[in-house]
CSV table of C-alpha atoms and ligand atoms in Angstrom, one decimal:
chain,number,residue,atom,x,y,z
A,1,MET,CA,27.9,29.2,17.4
A,2,ILE,CA,25.6,32.2,16.6
A,3,ILE,CA,23.7,32.2,13.3
A,4,PHE,CA,21.5,35.0,12.1
A,5,GLN,CA,19.5,34.0,9.0
A,6,ASN,CA,17.6,36.6,7.0
A,7,VAL,CA,16.6,38.4,10.2
A,8,THR,CA,14.2,41.3,9.9
A,9,VAL,CA,13.0,43.3,13.0
A,10,LYS,CA,10.3,45.9,13.1
A,11,TYR,CA,9.5,47.6,16.4
A,12,PRO,CA,5.9,48.7,16.9
A,13,TYR,CA,5.4,52.1,15.3
A,14,GLY,CA,9.0,52.0,14.0
A,15,ASN,CA,10.6,51.5,10.6
A,16,LEU,CA,12.6,48.3,10.0
A,17,ALA,CA,15.4,48.1,12.6
A,18,LEU,CA,17.0,45.2,10.8
A,19,ASN,CA,16.4,44.2,7.3
A,20,ASP,CA,17.3,40.7,6.1
A,21,VAL,CA,20.4,40.4,8.2
A,22,SER,CA,22.5,37.2,8.0
A,23,PHE,CA,25.9,36.4,9.6
A,24,GLU,CA,27.6,33.6,11.6
A,25,ILE,CA,29.9,33.9,14.5
A,26,ALA,CA,32.1,30.9,15.5
A,27,ASP,CA,32.7,29.9,19.1
A,28,ASN,CA,35.4,32.0,20.8
A,29,GLU,CA,35.4,34.6,18.1
A,30,PHE,CA,35.8,38.3,18.9
A,31,VAL,CA,33.6,40.5,16.8
A,32,TYR,CA,33.2,44.3,16.8
A,33,LEU,CA,29.8,45.6,15.8
A,34,VAL,CA,30.1,49.1,14.5
A,35,GLY,CA,27.8,51.6,12.8
A,36,PRO,CA,26.1,54.9,13.3
A,37,SER,CA,23.6,55.5,16.1
A,38,GLY,CA,20.3,53.9,15.2
A,39,ALA,CA,22.0,51.4,12.8
A,40,GLY,CA,20.7,48.3,14.6
A,41,LYS,CA,23.6,47.2,16.8
A,42,THR,CA,21.6,47.0,20.0
A,43,THR,CA,18.8,45.3,18.2
A,44,ILE,CA,21.2,42.5,17.3
A,45,LEU,CA,22.2,42.1,21.0
A,46,ARG,CA,18.6,42.2,22.1
A,47,LEU,CA,17.7,39.4,19.7
A,48,LEU,CA,20.4,37.2,21.2
A,49,LEU,CA,19.0,37.9,24.7
A,50,ARG,CA,15.6,37.2,23.2
A,51,GLU,CA,14.2,40.4,24.6
A,52,ILE,CA,12.7,40.8,21.1
A,53,THR,CA,11.9,38.4,18.4
A,54,PRO,CA,12.2,39.0,14.6
A,55,ALA,CA,9.3,39.6,12.3
A,56,SER,CA,11.0,37.1,10.0
A,57,GLY,CA,14.2,35.0,9.9
A,58,GLN,CA,15.9,32.9,12.5
A,59,VAL,CA,18.4,33.5,15.3
A,60,THR,CA,20.2,30.3,16.3
A,61,LEU,CA,22.5,29.8,19.3
A,62,ASP,CA,24.4,26.5,19.7
A,63,ASN,CA,22.0,24.7,17.3
A,64,GLU,CA,18.9,26.0,19.0
A,65,GLU,CA,16.5,28.3,17.2
A,66,ILE,CA,15.9,30.9,19.9
A,67,SER,CA,13.7,33.4,18.0
A,68,SER,CA,10.7,31.2,17.5
A,69,LYS,CA,8.0,30.1,19.9
A,70,LYS,CA,9.7,26.7,19.8
A,71,PHE,CA,12.3,27.9,22.2
A,72,HIS,CA,10.9,27.6,25.7
A,73,ASP,CA,13.9,27.4,27.9
A,74,LEU,CA,14.9,31.0,28.4
A,75,THR,CA,16.8,30.2,31.6
A,76,THR,CA,19.2,28.0,29.6
A,77,LEU,CA,19.7,30.8,27.2
A,78,ARG,CA,20.4,33.5,29.8
A,79,GLN,CA,22.8,31.2,31.5
A,80,LYS,CA,25.0,31.2,28.4
A,81,ILE,CA,25.1,34.9,28.0
A,82,GLY,CA,26.6,37.8,30.0
A,83,ILE,CA,26.1,41.4,29.0
A,84,VAL,CA,27.9,44.6,29.8
A,85,PHE,CA,26.3,48.0,29.2
A,86,GLN,CA,27.6,51.6,28.8
A,87,ASP,CA,26.0,52.7,32.0
A,88,PHE,CA,27.2,49.7,34.1
A,89,ARG,CA,23.8,48.9,35.7
A,90,VAL,CA,25.2,47.6,39.0
A,91,LEU,CA,23.0,47.4,42.0
A,92,ASN,CA,23.7,50.3,44.3
A,93,ASP,CA,22.5,48.7,47.5
A,94,LYS,CA,24.8,45.7,47.1
A,95,ASN,CA,28.5,45.5,47.5
A,96,VAL,CA,30.9,44.3,44.8
A,97,TYR,CA,30.9,40.7,45.9
A,98,GLU,CA,27.1,40.6,46.1
A,99,ASN,CA,26.7,42.2,42.7
A,100,VAL,CA,28.9,39.7,41.0
A,101,ALA,CA,27.5,36.7,43.0
A,102,LEU,CA,23.9,37.4,42.5
A,103,SER,CA,23.2,35.6,39.2
A,104,MET,CA,25.0,32.5,40.6
A,105,ARG,CA,22.9,32.6,43.8
A,106,ILE,CA,19.8,32.8,41.7
A,107,LYS,CA,20.9,29.8,39.7
A,108,GLY,CA,21.5,27.8,42.9
A,109,TYR,CA,25.2,27.4,42.9
A,110,ALA,CA,26.8,26.2,46.1
A,111,ALA,CA,28.3,29.0,48.3
A,112,SER,CA,31.8,27.6,47.9
A,113,GLU,CA,31.6,27.6,44.1
A,114,ILE,CA,30.1,31.1,44.1
A,115,LYS,CA,33.0,32.4,46.3
A,116,SER,CA,35.7,30.8,44.1
A,117,GLN,CA,34.2,32.0,40.8
A,118,VAL,CA,33.5,35.6,42.2
A,119,VAL,CA,37.0,35.9,43.6
A,120,GLU,CA,38.6,34.6,40.4
A,121,ALA,CA,36.5,37.1,38.3
A,122,LEU,CA,37.4,40.0,40.5
A,123,GLU,CA,41.1,39.1,40.3
A,124,LEU,CA,40.8,38.9,36.5
A,125,THR,CA,39.2,42.3,36.3
A,126,GLY,CA,41.7,43.7,38.9
A,127,ILE,CA,39.3,44.8,41.6
A,128,GLU,CA,39.7,42.1,44.2
A,129,ASP,CA,40.7,44.8,46.7
A,130,LYS,CA,37.3,46.4,46.3
A,131,ILE,CA,35.3,43.3,47.2
A,132,PHE,CA,33.3,44.8,50.1
A,133,MET,CA,32.9,48.3,48.7
A,134,PHE,CA,29.6,49.7,47.4
A,135,PRO,CA,29.1,51.2,43.9
A,136,SER,CA,29.0,54.8,45.3
A,137,GLN,CA,32.6,54.3,46.5
A,138,LEU,CA,33.9,53.2,43.1
A,139,SER,CA,35.1,55.1,39.9
A,140,ALA,CA,33.5,54.6,36.5
A,141,GLY,CA,36.3,52.2,35.5
A,142,GLU,CA,35.9,50.1,38.6
A,143,LEU,CA,32.1,50.0,38.1
A,144,GLN,CA,32.6,48.6,34.6
A,145,ARG,CA,35.0,46.0,36.0
A,146,VAL,CA,32.3,44.9,38.4
A,147,ALA,CA,29.9,44.7,35.5
A,148,ILE,CA,32.4,42.6,33.5
A,149,ALA,CA,33.0,40.3,36.5
A,150,ARG,CA,29.3,39.8,36.9
A,151,ALA,CA,28.9,39.0,33.2
A,152,ILE,CA,31.5,36.2,33.3
A,153,VAL,CA,30.7,34.2,36.4
A,154,GLY,CA,28.6,31.1,36.1
A,155,GLU,CA,30.3,29.4,33.1
A,156,ARG,CA,28.9,31.7,30.4
A,157,SER,CA,30.1,31.1,26.8
A,158,ILE,CA,29.0,34.4,25.3
A,159,LEU,CA,29.8,38.0,26.3
A,160,LEU,CA,27.8,40.8,24.8
A,161,ALA,CA,29.0,44.4,25.2
A,162,ASP,CA,26.9,47.4,24.3
A,163,GLU,CA,29.2,50.5,24.2
A,164,PRO,CA,31.1,49.3,27.3
A,165,THR,CA,33.7,52.1,27.1
A,166,GLY,CA,31.2,54.9,26.3
A,167,ASN,CA,31.4,56.4,29.8
A,168,LEU,CA,35.1,55.8,30.3
A,169,ASP,CA,38.1,58.1,29.8
A,170,PRO,CA,40.8,57.0,27.3
A,171,LYS,CA,43.2,55.5,29.9
A,172,THR,CA,40.4,53.6,31.6
A,173,THR,CA,39.1,52.4,28.2
A,174,TRP,CA,42.5,50.8,27.4
A,175,ASP,CA,42.6,49.2,30.9
A,176,VAL,CA,39.1,47.7,30.2
A,177,MET,CA,40.1,46.5,26.8
A,178,LYS,CA,43.0,44.6,28.3
A,179,ILE,CA,40.4,42.7,30.3
A,180,PHE,CA,38.4,41.9,27.1
A,181,LYS,CA,41.6,40.6,25.5
A,182,LYS,CA,42.2,38.3,28.5
A,183,LEU,CA,38.6,37.0,28.1
A,184,GLU,CA,38.4,36.5,24.4
A,185,LYS,CA,40.2,33.1,24.1
A,186,LYS,CA,37.6,31.4,26.3
A,187,ARG,CA,34.3,32.9,25.0
A,188,THR,CA,32.5,34.4,22.1
A,189,ILE,CA,32.5,38.2,22.4
A,190,LEU,CA,30.2,40.6,20.4
A,191,PHE,CA,31.2,44.1,21.1
A,192,ALA,CA,29.2,47.1,19.9
A,193,THR,CA,31.1,50.3,19.9
A,194,HIS,CA,31.7,53.8,18.4
A,195,ASN,CA,35.3,53.9,19.5
A,196,THR,CA,37.4,53.9,16.4
A,197,ASP,CA,40.7,53.7,18.3
A,198,ILE,CA,40.0,50.4,20.0
A,199,VAL,CA,38.6,48.8,16.9
A,200,ASN,CA,41.6,49.9,14.8
A,201,SER,CA,44.1,48.8,17.4
A,202,MET,CA,42.7,45.4,18.1
A,203,GLN,CA,42.3,44.2,14.5
A,204,ARG,CA,39.5,41.7,15.1
A,205,ARG,CA,36.6,40.9,12.9
A,206,VAL,CA,34.4,44.0,12.2
A,207,ILE,CA,30.8,43.9,11.2
A,208,VAL,CA,29.5,47.2,10.0
A,209,VAL,CA,25.8,47.8,10.3
A,210,LYS,CA,24.0,50.7,8.6
A,211,ASN,CA,20.3,51.4,8.4
A,212,GLY,CA,19.5,47.9,9.6
A,213,ALA,CA,21.7,46.1,7.1
A,214,ILE,CA,25.3,44.6,7.2
A,215,VAL,CA,27.3,46.7,4.8
A,216,LYS,CA,30.7,45.2,5.6
A,217,ASP,CA,32.1,42.2,7.4
A,218,GLN,CA,35.9,41.9,7.5
A,219,ARG,CA,38.4,39.7,9.3
A,220,LYS,CA,41.1,41.9,11.0
A,221,GLY,CA,38.9,44.9,10.1
A,222,LYS,CA,39.2,48.6,10.7
A,223,TYR,CA,36.6,51.1,11.8
A,224,GLU,CA,35.3,52.2,8.4
A,225,LEU,CA,31.6,53.1,8.1
B,1,ADP,P1,22.1,51.2,17.5
B,1,ADP,O1,22.3,50.3,18.7
B,1,ADP,O2,22.9,50.9,16.3
B,1,ADP,O3,22.2,52.6,17.9
B,1,ADP,P2,19.3,50.3,17.7
B,1,ADP,O4,19.4,48.8,17.4
B,1,ADP,O5,19.1,50.8,19.1
B,1,ADP,O6,20.6,51.0,17.0
B,1,ADP,O7,18.1,50.9,16.8
B,1,ADP,C1,17.8,50.5,15.5
B,1,ADP,C2,16.6,51.3,15.0
B,1,ADP,O8,15.4,50.8,15.7
B,1,ADP,C3,16.6,52.8,15.2
B,1,ADP,O9,15.9,53.4,14.1
B,1,ADP,C4,15.9,53.0,16.5
B,1,ADP,O10,15.2,54.2,16.5
B,1,ADP,C5,14.8,51.9,16.4
B,1,ADP,N1,14.4,51.4,17.7
B,1,ADP,C6,15.2,50.9,18.7
B,1,ADP,N2,14.5,50.5,19.8
B,1,ADP,C7,13.2,50.8,19.5
B,1,ADP,C8,12.0,50.6,20.2
B,1,ADP,N3,11.9,50.1,21.4
B,1,ADP,N4,10.8,51.1,19.6
B,1,ADP,C9,10.8,51.6,18.3
B,1,ADP,N5,12.0,51.8,17.6
B,1,ADP,C10,13.1,51.4,18.2
């Protein structure tokens, strides 16, 4: 469970990026985070990754307050969370298998377990036939599938997505959304997007952020700023 309690964020030299934001997300919930550029969506994701800490308020993940100095075990936190970005951020000098396997290798999983989870993730994302290809040989849609596979191996319970369809054409966008639909039953998904069509078609919870505040939070919502 994710809980934001009266969270305020101020970047150095910036205005308030978030101002007294509170919300809760239950396990295995799918939530769209929408709002204009600069609204504070990425800041919410960065707080969960603990790349930044709030000026005031608390961010709690599975009963652990992660925003304060009390939270020492960042490794445990990172192991729970996978993230997908608009610009894929795959490693160009590693093939598909190695890109997806890397985080599990770092965590010290056995080779057989890595292999079985990586192959399963590549089957789920539909790129098992690209396993030994390098990023330069892949299309944008395939690169995003690699990034999604990388974000789900290693028993992660939370998937964050920051404009994951922003660099994809409409057909590829829908293909990628089918993957998110397959994933949603088994993990919490927080999906920041500007894409009105996917938000409106999927009818999940929609949290609207504007000027650092939540202005709307609806179950089965639509993209309405
Ligand atoms: P969104 O993801 O909705 O586009 P962000 O969370 O990236 O919005 O940004 C929220 C606000 O914080 C914006 O006003 C943005 O300019 C500001 N901001 C974001 N990152 C930084 C930073 N590293 N330093 C200063 N200000 C920042």
